[in-house]
C-alpha positions as semicolon CSV with decimal commas, in nm:
position;residue;x (nm);y (nm);z (nm)
1;M;0,028;-0,026;-0,004
2;K;0,107;0,333;-0,058
3;T;-0,044;0,678;0,086
4;I;-0,074;0,995;-0,129
5;P;-0,210;1,332;0,050
6;I;-0,490;1,519;-0,073
7;L;-0,347;1,845;-0,093
8;M;-0,650;2,232;-0,074
9;P;-0,606;2,293;-0,460
10;Q;-0,514;2,648;-0,625
11;M;-0,817;2,852;-0,722
12;G;-0,692;3,145;-0,845
13;Q;-0,421;3,382;-0,832
14;S;-0,496;3,600;-0,569
15;V;-0,618;3,284;-0,355
16;A;-0,426;3,165;-0,033
17;E;-0,660;2,990;0,155
18;G;-0,925;2,786;0,099
19;T;-1,238;2,653;0,294
20;I;-1,385;2,232;0,271
21;V;-1,781;2,305;0,234
22;R;-1,834;1,952;0,208
23;W;-1,721;1,565;0,206
24;R;-1,852;1,341;-0,010
25;K;-1,686;1,079;0,109
26;K;-1,582;0,916;0,438
27;V;-1,308;0,777;0,615
28;G;-1,252;0,422;0,493
29;D;-1,475;0,459;0,148
30;A;-1,352;0,284;-0,194
31;V;-1,290;0,622;-0,419
32;A;-1,208;0,540;-0,828
33;A;-0,963;0,791;-0,979
34;D;-1,113;1,114;-1,056
35;E;-1,412;1,036;-0,799
36;V;-1,487;1,396;-0,613
37;L;-1,394;1,356;-0,303
38;M;-1,433;1,702;-0,141
39;E;-1,613;2,044;-0,226
40;V;-1,421;2,328;-0,132
41;E;-1,466;2,715;-0,185
42;S;-1,218;3,043;-0,165
43;D;-1,446;3,395;-0,177
44;K;-1,384;3,349;-0,511
45;I;-1,471;3,038;-0,645
46;T;-1,621;2,682;-0,549
47;V;-1,406;2,363;-0,686
48;E;-1,479;1,970;-0,667
49;V;-1,171;1,804;-0,583
50;E;-1,100;1,473;-0,719
51;S;-0,922;1,200;-0,629
52;P;-0,586;1,135;-0,833
53;A;-0,580;0,807;-0,805
54;A;-0,811;0,452;-0,693
55;G;-0,784;0,362;-0,367
56;R;-0,961;0,413;-0,015
57;L;-0,943;0,744;0,187
58;A;-0,739;0,664;0,505
59;S;-0,776;0,993;0,652
60;C;-0,966;1,361;0,690
61;L;-0,715;1,646;0,889
62;K;-0,953;1,897;0,795
63;G;-1,347;1,830;0,890
64;E;-1,598;2,034;0,711
65;G;-1,567;2,432;0,747
66;A;-1,229;2,443;0,828
67;R;-0,973;2,672;0,609
68;A;-0,680;2,562;0,472
69;A;-0,383;2,733;0,296
70;I;-0,316;2,621;-0,047
71;G;-0,100;2,324;-0,098
72;E;-0,190;2,204;0,280
73;V;-0,273;1,873;0,335
74;V;-0,668;1,789;0,418
75;A;-0,638;1,437;0,379
76;M;-0,438;1,067;0,290
77;L;-0,533;0,831;0,038
78;E;-0,437;0,509;0,058
79;T;-0,367;0,309;-0,277
80;E;-0,239;-0,046;-0,445
81;A;0,170;0,048;-0,470
82;G;0,111;0,039;-0,906
83;A;-0,204;0,218;-0,879
84;A;-0,024;0,510;-0,675
85;G;0,249;0,489;-0,879
86;A;0,069;0,519;-1,201
87;A;-0,083;0,790;-1,046
88;E;0,244;1,021;-1,022
89;P;0,436;0,926;-1,354
90;T;0,756;1,103;-1,388
91;E;0,590;1,221;-1,765
92;P;0,230;1,221;-1,749
93;P;0,014;1,217;-2,102
94;R;-0,181;1,578;-2,112
95;E;-0,465;1,360;-2,231
96;T;-0,526;1,204;-1,894
97;R;-0,729;1,359;-1,686
98;A;-0,665;1,164;-1,351
99;N;-0,292;1,334;-1,382
100;R;-0,449;1,650;-1,392
101;P;-0,527;1,787;-1,061
102;H;-0,865;1,956;-1,083
103;A;-0,665;2,145;-1,372
104;G;-1,001;2,239;-1,580
105;A;-0,989;2,208;-1,950
106;D;-0,608;2,234;-2,101
107;T;-0,544;2,444;-2,430
108;D;-0,320;2,372;-2,734
109;Q;-0,009;2,554;-2,722
110;T;0,235;2,634;-2,956
111;L;0,606;2,638;-2,826
112;V;0,893;2,873;-2,978
113;S;1,230;2,758;-2,870
114;A;1,492;2,984;-2,819
115;I;1,710;2,704;-2,676
116;T;1,816;2,329;-2,840
117;D;1,903;2,175;-2,481
118;D;1,578;2,107;-2,289
119;E;1,794;2,032;-1,946
120;E;1,930;2,442;-2,019
121;I;1,534;2,539;-1,867
122;G;1,568;2,310;-1,601
123;M;1,245;2,080;-1,635
124;Q;1,328;1,797;-1,744
125;G;1,249;1,814;-2,114
126;R;0,906;1,947;-2,042
127;L;0,725;2,330;-1,932
128;P;0,453;2,277;-1,711
129;E;0,124;2,389;-1,743
130;L;0,100;2,763;-1,822
131;T;-0,295;2,715;-1,790
132;R;-0,294;2,680;-1,408
133;D;-0,126;2,876;-1,153
134;W;0,209;2,689;-1,044
135;L;0,352;2,884;-0,810
136;S;0,186;2,876;-0,439
137;P;0,115;3,219;-0,266
138;F;0,353;3,095;0,011
139;V;0,661;3,002;-0,288
140;L;0,550;3,339;-0,484
141;R;0,585;3,540;-0,130
142;L;0,917;3,365;-0,046
143;A;1,074;3,433;-0,401
144;V;0,984;3,812;-0,378
145;M;1,127;3,855;-0,029
146;N;1,456;3,705;-0,177
147;N;1,427;3,926;-0,517
148;V;1,414;3,549;-0,688
149;S;1,294;3,647;-1,066
150;L;1,031;3,413;-1,270
151;Q;1,329;3,362;-1,462
152;E;1,521;3,185;-1,143
153;L;1,216;3,039;-1,070
154;Q;1,150;2,845;-1,373
155;A;1,492;2,710;-1,385
156;I;1,424;2,547;-1,095
157;R;1,369;2,174;-1,105
158;G;1,028;2,121;-0,918
159;S;0,999;1,815;-0,669
160;G;0,586;1,869;-0,660
161;R;0,375;1,751;-0,833
162;Q;0,336;1,824;-1,218
163;G;0,699;1,975;-1,190
164;R;0,583;2,193;-0,939
165;I;0,806;2,436;-0,688
166;T;0,782;2,332;-0,387
167;K;0,912;2,555;-0,044
168;N;1,189;2,318;-0,009
169;D;1,313;2,369;-0,343
170;L;1,266;2,702;-0,363
171;L;1,473;2,702;0,025
172;Q;1,711;2,475;-0,122
173;Y;1,786;2,690;-0,429
174;L;1,866;2,984;-0,213
175;A;2,103;2,798;-0,004
176;R;2,347;2,774;-0,299
177;R;2,245;3,112;-0,475
178;P;2,544;3,314;-0,510
179;V;2,489;3,681;-0,243
180;G;2,376;3,930;-0,476
181;A;2,076;4,058;-0,377
182;T;2,036;4,372;-0,091
183;S;1,782;4,399;0,162
184;L;1,603;4,749;0,170
185;A;1,831;4,837;0,488
186;A;2,137;4,784;0,331
187;E;1,989;4,960;0,036
188;T;1,906;5,276;0,265
189;G;2,169;5,238;0,513
190;K;1,874;5,269;0,770
191;P;1,741;4,959;0,949
192;L;1,418;4,877;0,903
193;P;1,116;5,037;1,174
194;S;1,026;4,805;1,416
195;P;0,679;4,755;1,556
196;R;0,655;4,969;1,779
197;D;0,779;5,277;1,546
198;V;0,501;5,148;1,270
199;A;0,248;5,160;1,545
200;E;0,338;5,513;1,628
201;L;0,213;5,645;1,285
202;G;-0,101;5,533;1,291
203;E;-0,339;5,237;1,294
204;V;-0,170;4,906;1,210
205;V;-0,456;4,728;0,959
206;P;-0,247;4,341;0,845
207;M;-0,363;4,329;0,471
208;T;-0,568;3,981;0,405
209;S;-0,446;3,668;0,276
210;I;-0,605;3,832;-0,103
211;R;-0,445;4,112;-0,074
212;R;-0,100;4,020;0,027
213;T;-0,095;3,776;-0,290
214;I;-0,186;4,024;-0,543
215;A;0,053;4,242;-0,430
216;D;0,292;3,945;-0,425
217;H;0,139;3,894;-0,798
218;M;0,202;4,211;-0,908
219;V;0,563;4,365;-0,774
220;Q;0,669;3,990;-0,931
221;S;0,546;4,110;-1,226
222;I;0,728;4,452;-1,231
223;H;1,029;4,254;-1,141
224;T;1,002;4,013;-1,435
225;S;0,842;4,235;-1,720
226;A;1,033;4,509;-1,931
227;H;0,686;4,718;-1,888
228;V;0,598;4,955;-2,141
229;T;0,273;5,126;-2,219
230;M;0,137;5,358;-2,515
231;V;-0,140;5,524;-2,489
232;H;-0,418;5,578;-2,784
233;A;-0,699;5,823;-2,858
234;V;-0,991;5,657;-3,001
235;D;-1,297;5,820;-3,115
236;M;-1,582;5,698;-2,989
237;T;-1,871;5,896;-3,166
238;H;-1,959;5,685;-3,424
239;I;-1,933;5,342;-3,142
240;V;-2,137;5,590;-2,856
241;A;-2,454;5,656;-3,097
242;L;-2,425;5,329;-3,238
243;R;-2,472;5,214;-2,897
244;E;-2,776;5,442;-2,804
245;R;-2,949;5,338;-3,150
246;V;-2,971;4,972;-3,046
247;K;-2,917;4,870;-2,683
248;A;-3,276;4,898;-2,563
249;G;-3,363;4,653;-2,849
250;F;-3,022;4,492;-2,814
251;E;-3,134;4,418;-2,410
252;K;-3,424;4,326;-2,512
253;K;-3,350;4,036;-2,760
254;Y;-3,051;3,886;-2,521
255;G;-3,087;4,005;-2,228
256;V;-2,791;4,190;-2,139
257;K;-2,697;4,570;-2,169
258;M;-2,463;4,656;-2,464
259;T;-2,155;4,753;-2,273
260;Y;-1,809;4,933;-2,440
261;T;-1,590;4,663;-2,228
262;A;-1,794;4,434;-2,448
263;V;-1,723;4,587;-2,752
264;M;-1,363;4,610;-2,666
265;I;-1,336;4,190;-2,631
266;Y;-1,489;4,154;-2,939
267;V;-1,224;4,386;-3,119
268;T;-0,955;4,324;-2,939
269;A;-0,982;3,935;-3,002
270;R;-1,017;3,961;-3,346
271;V;-0,690;4,148;-3,372
272;L;-0,510;3,950;-3,186
273;R;-0,551;3,665;-3,463
274;D;-0,327;3,882;-3,656
275;Y;-0,044;3,942;-3,366
276;P;0,049;3,599;-3,230
277;T;0,317;3,765;-3,038
278;A;0,064;3,959;-2,769
279;N;-0,103;3,650;-2,759
280;A;0,149;3,439;-2,598
281;S;0,310;3,354;-2,301
282;V;0,662;3,398;-2,193
283;F;0,825;3,074;-2,045
284;G;1,232;3,076;-1,966
285;S;1,407;3,126;-2,295
286;N;1,106;3,026;-2,463
287;L;0,769;3,185;-2,635
288;V;0,466;3,023;-2,633
289;L;0,233;3,143;-2,904
290;R;-0,096;3,026;-2,794
291;N;-0,318;2,847;-3,048
292;E;-0,619;2,996;-2,844
293;V;-0,760;3,386;-2,781
294;N;-0,887;3,366;-2,407
295;I;-0,954;3,727;-2,290
296;G;-0,948;3,780;-1,899
297;C;-1,133;4,085;-1,823
298;A;-1,027;4,208;-1,472
299;V;-1,357;4,264;-1,206
300;A;-1,317;4,456;-0,931
301;L;-1,518;4,307;-0,618
302;S;-1,693;4,502;-0,290
303;D;-1,360;4,304;-0,043
304;E;-1,132;4,568;-0,289
305;S;-0,983;4,201;-0,380
306;L;-1,004;4,156;-0,768
307;V;-1,066;3,846;-1,024
308;V;-0,990;3,804;-1,368
309;P;-1,277;3,568;-1,553
310;V;-1,188;3,452;-1,882
311;I;-1,387;3,439;-2,226
312;K;-1,244;3,159;-2,411
313;R;-1,226;3,109;-2,744
314;A;-1,368;3,496;-2,828
315;D;-1,217;3,563;-3,150
316;Q;-1,476;3,261;-3,225
317;R;-1,780;3,414;-3,105
318;T;-1,984;3,684;-3,162
319;F;-2,052;4,002;-3,022
320;A;-2,384;3,869;-2,856
321;E;-2,209;3,567;-2,732
322;I;-1,947;3,786;-2,569
323;A;-2,195;4,025;-2,423
324;Q;-2,399;3,704;-2,264
325;D;-2,092;3,572;-2,129
326;L;-1,927;3,888;-2,017
327;D;-2,239;3,943;-1,803
328;R;-2,244;3,629;-1,656
329;L;-1,924;3,596;-1,545
330;I;-1,934;3,936;-1,427
331;K;-2,278;3,786;-1,212
332;L;-2,076;3,515;-1,095
333;A;-1,784;3,694;-0,955
334;R;-1,998;3,945;-0,761
335;G;-2,146;3,645;-0,632
336;K;-1,817;3,442;-0,537
337;Q;-1,950;3,165;-0,733
338;L;-1,729;3,125;-1,014
339;T;-1,565;2,798;-1,077
340;R;-1,180;2,736;-1,147
341;N;-1,251;2,700;-1,564
342;D;-1,390;3,091;-1,544
343;V;-1,048;3,206;-1,411
344;E;-0,803;2,960;-1,583
345;G;-0,665;2,964;-1,929
346;G;-0,600;3,367;-1,961
347;T;-0,352;3,457;-2,305
348;F;-0,507;3,843;-2,298
349;S;-0,645;4,079;-2,029
350;I;-0,839;4,375;-2,043
351;S;-0,845;4,578;-1,727
352;N;-1,175;4,860;-1,760
353;F;-1,041;5,113;-1,534
354;G;-1,265;5,390;-1,628
355;A;-1,549;5,265;-1,517
356;F;-1,430;5,439;-1,208
357;G;-1,407;5,756;-1,395
358;S;-1,052;5,723;-1,448
359;L;-0,877;5,860;-1,821
360;I;-0,585;5,676;-1,866
361;G;-0,382;5,415;-1,655
362;T;-0,059;5,163;-1,665
363;P;-0,215;4,820;-1,612
364;I;0,030;4,562;-1,490
365;I;0,057;4,237;-1,711
366;Y;-0,065;3,953;-1,558
367;Q;0,174;3,659;-1,566
368;P;0,290;3,457;-1,770
369;Q;0,059;3,711;-2,056
370;V;0,288;3,944;-2,223
371;A;0,066;4,205;-2,258
372;I;-0,274;4,372;-2,141
373;L;-0,522;4,682;-2,218
374;G;-0,684;4,923;-2,020
375;M;-0,942;5,127;-2,104
376;G;-1,082;5,517;-1,960
377;A;-1,395;5,630;-1,937
378;V;-1,537;5,734;-2,273
379;F;-1,593;6,146;-2,249
380;K;-1,625;6,423;-2,463
381;A;-1,336;6,669;-2,551
382;P;-1,292;6,913;-2,850
383;A;-1,092;6,739;-3,132
384;V;-0,980;6,885;-3,481
385;V;-1,208;6,694;-3,719
386;D;-1,164;6,780;-4,149
387;G;-1,026;7,113;-3,985
388;A;-1,270;7,214;-3,789
389;V;-1,309;7,194;-3,413
390;C;-1,618;6,957;-3,304
391;V;-1,684;6,790;-2,953
392;R;-1,642;6,406;-2,974
393;D;-1,685;6,117;-2,779
394;Q;-1,305;5,954;-2,698
395;L;-1,224;5,686;-2,495
396;Y;-0,775;5,642;-2,433
397;L;-0,670;5,285;-2,445
398;S;-0,347;5,210;-2,251
399;F;-0,174;4,900;-2,356
400;S;0,102;4,782;-2,149
401;F;0,322;4,509;-2,294
402;D;0,668;4,324;-2,218
403;H;0,943;4,485;-2,398
404;R;1,132;4,158;-2,410
405;V;0,870;3,992;-2,601
406;I;0,711;4,347;-2,852
407;D;0,897;4,621;-2,985
408;G;0,774;4,973;-2,995
409;A;0,673;4,895;-3,364
410;Q;0,485;4,616;-3,341
411;G;0,330;4,770;-2,998
412;G;0,245;5,095;-3,218
413;R;0,098;4,879;-3,479
414;F;-0,110;4,619;-3,271
415;L;-0,267;4,932;-3,030
416;N;-0,344;5,119;-3,384
417;A;-0,514;4,848;-3,543
418;I;-0,760;4,826;-3,281
419;Q;-0,815;5,204;-3,295
420;T;-0,915;5,178;-3,624
421;K;-1,104;4,859;-3,643
422;T;-1,327;5,038;-3,327
423;E;-1,379;5,334;-3,525
424;A;-1,517;5,130;-3,850
425;L;-1,734;4,907;-3,639
426;T;-2,085;4,891;-3,802
427;E;-2,379;4,733;-3,697
428;S;-2,363;4,446;-3,921
429;E;-2,078;4,368;-3,812
430;L;-2,174;4,379;-3,422
431;G;-2,459;4,151;-3,549
432;V;-2,722;4,430;-3,392
433;D;-2,832;4,540;-3,724
434;K;-3,163;4,327;-3,707
435;L;-3,310;4,367;-3,342
């Protein structure tokens, strides 16, 4: 017999812990491979945790209602030696569901490699899944505290499941790592303030686990990607007038509002077809050109946290389908009912900070993606048209991209293509001419 630990699964980049809602199996029950063991939830999504192999539930270390950190052991599964060995192969086939622990749907990818020796990237000849989170919040926080870049993390041979990097892997790497990074105290020449000194400045409010994880990801992204942001002014006068004409009929027919965000998702998804490097992921010295265009849309929640649900295959969907799916995902996000599949697999992101009245922003890239588009508010401003000054509806689009992958000329062409296509949209192209 062999014992396999059952872990609290990863449920999104900004989720640090989960709650066990219900055990589907009792201690001693027989369990089939892929059979649901328990239901867990975070403040954002709900996940059914499946068994990685056939066996018997030996113990439950956490009861219903208990919380556990991501990656923490919550139960133990006893399996036959052969079954256990099959559950953790050295080179698991992608198509075998039992070897994908609660991962949701995989997407096809194209690998463009800048090296020929697979050992140079330190992943035993294969890349980990880019459609799921592969760094736990603890590992990521430890990396940020020690100034470990994403490239360094990607070069570490992970001993965890599916090649994931564990805490011990990172600690061993840090023990062998050449001393180069300096602490804040060393850089400033001043000692860090004590807790008492900090308390004297005002009320001390600890960050929530979600806020800490978001912060870690944002800092890691800045340390990883060479961020560049370009801004274009889009003339939205035609789109504003079009929306006013059809919005009532659109809502009546499709049951959702016609939003500018849905318009930009529709346009961007189609432009991305012609700019594959903007719809890519970086892994070490490799660029993965994604076969699918899956656009994530940032949604702010009432607790000041953020979630990025994903509209899958947006380039193949009609405008009405995008508007309906966007409305569905936003409602699920705000009702804290998103599933893991709803937030995984993004290849490009859009952030609409214009919903709060902001005109221009510099969004941070959502790793391991290479670009993100920011939308400001639609506003009226004077503009010169055919030599005359008139009032037009305008929108600033902010395009942040990774300069390691996209150069300035390509970034400018991409943003110009979005501007041109947006300004030329017709009712027929959006499918709203016969409402």
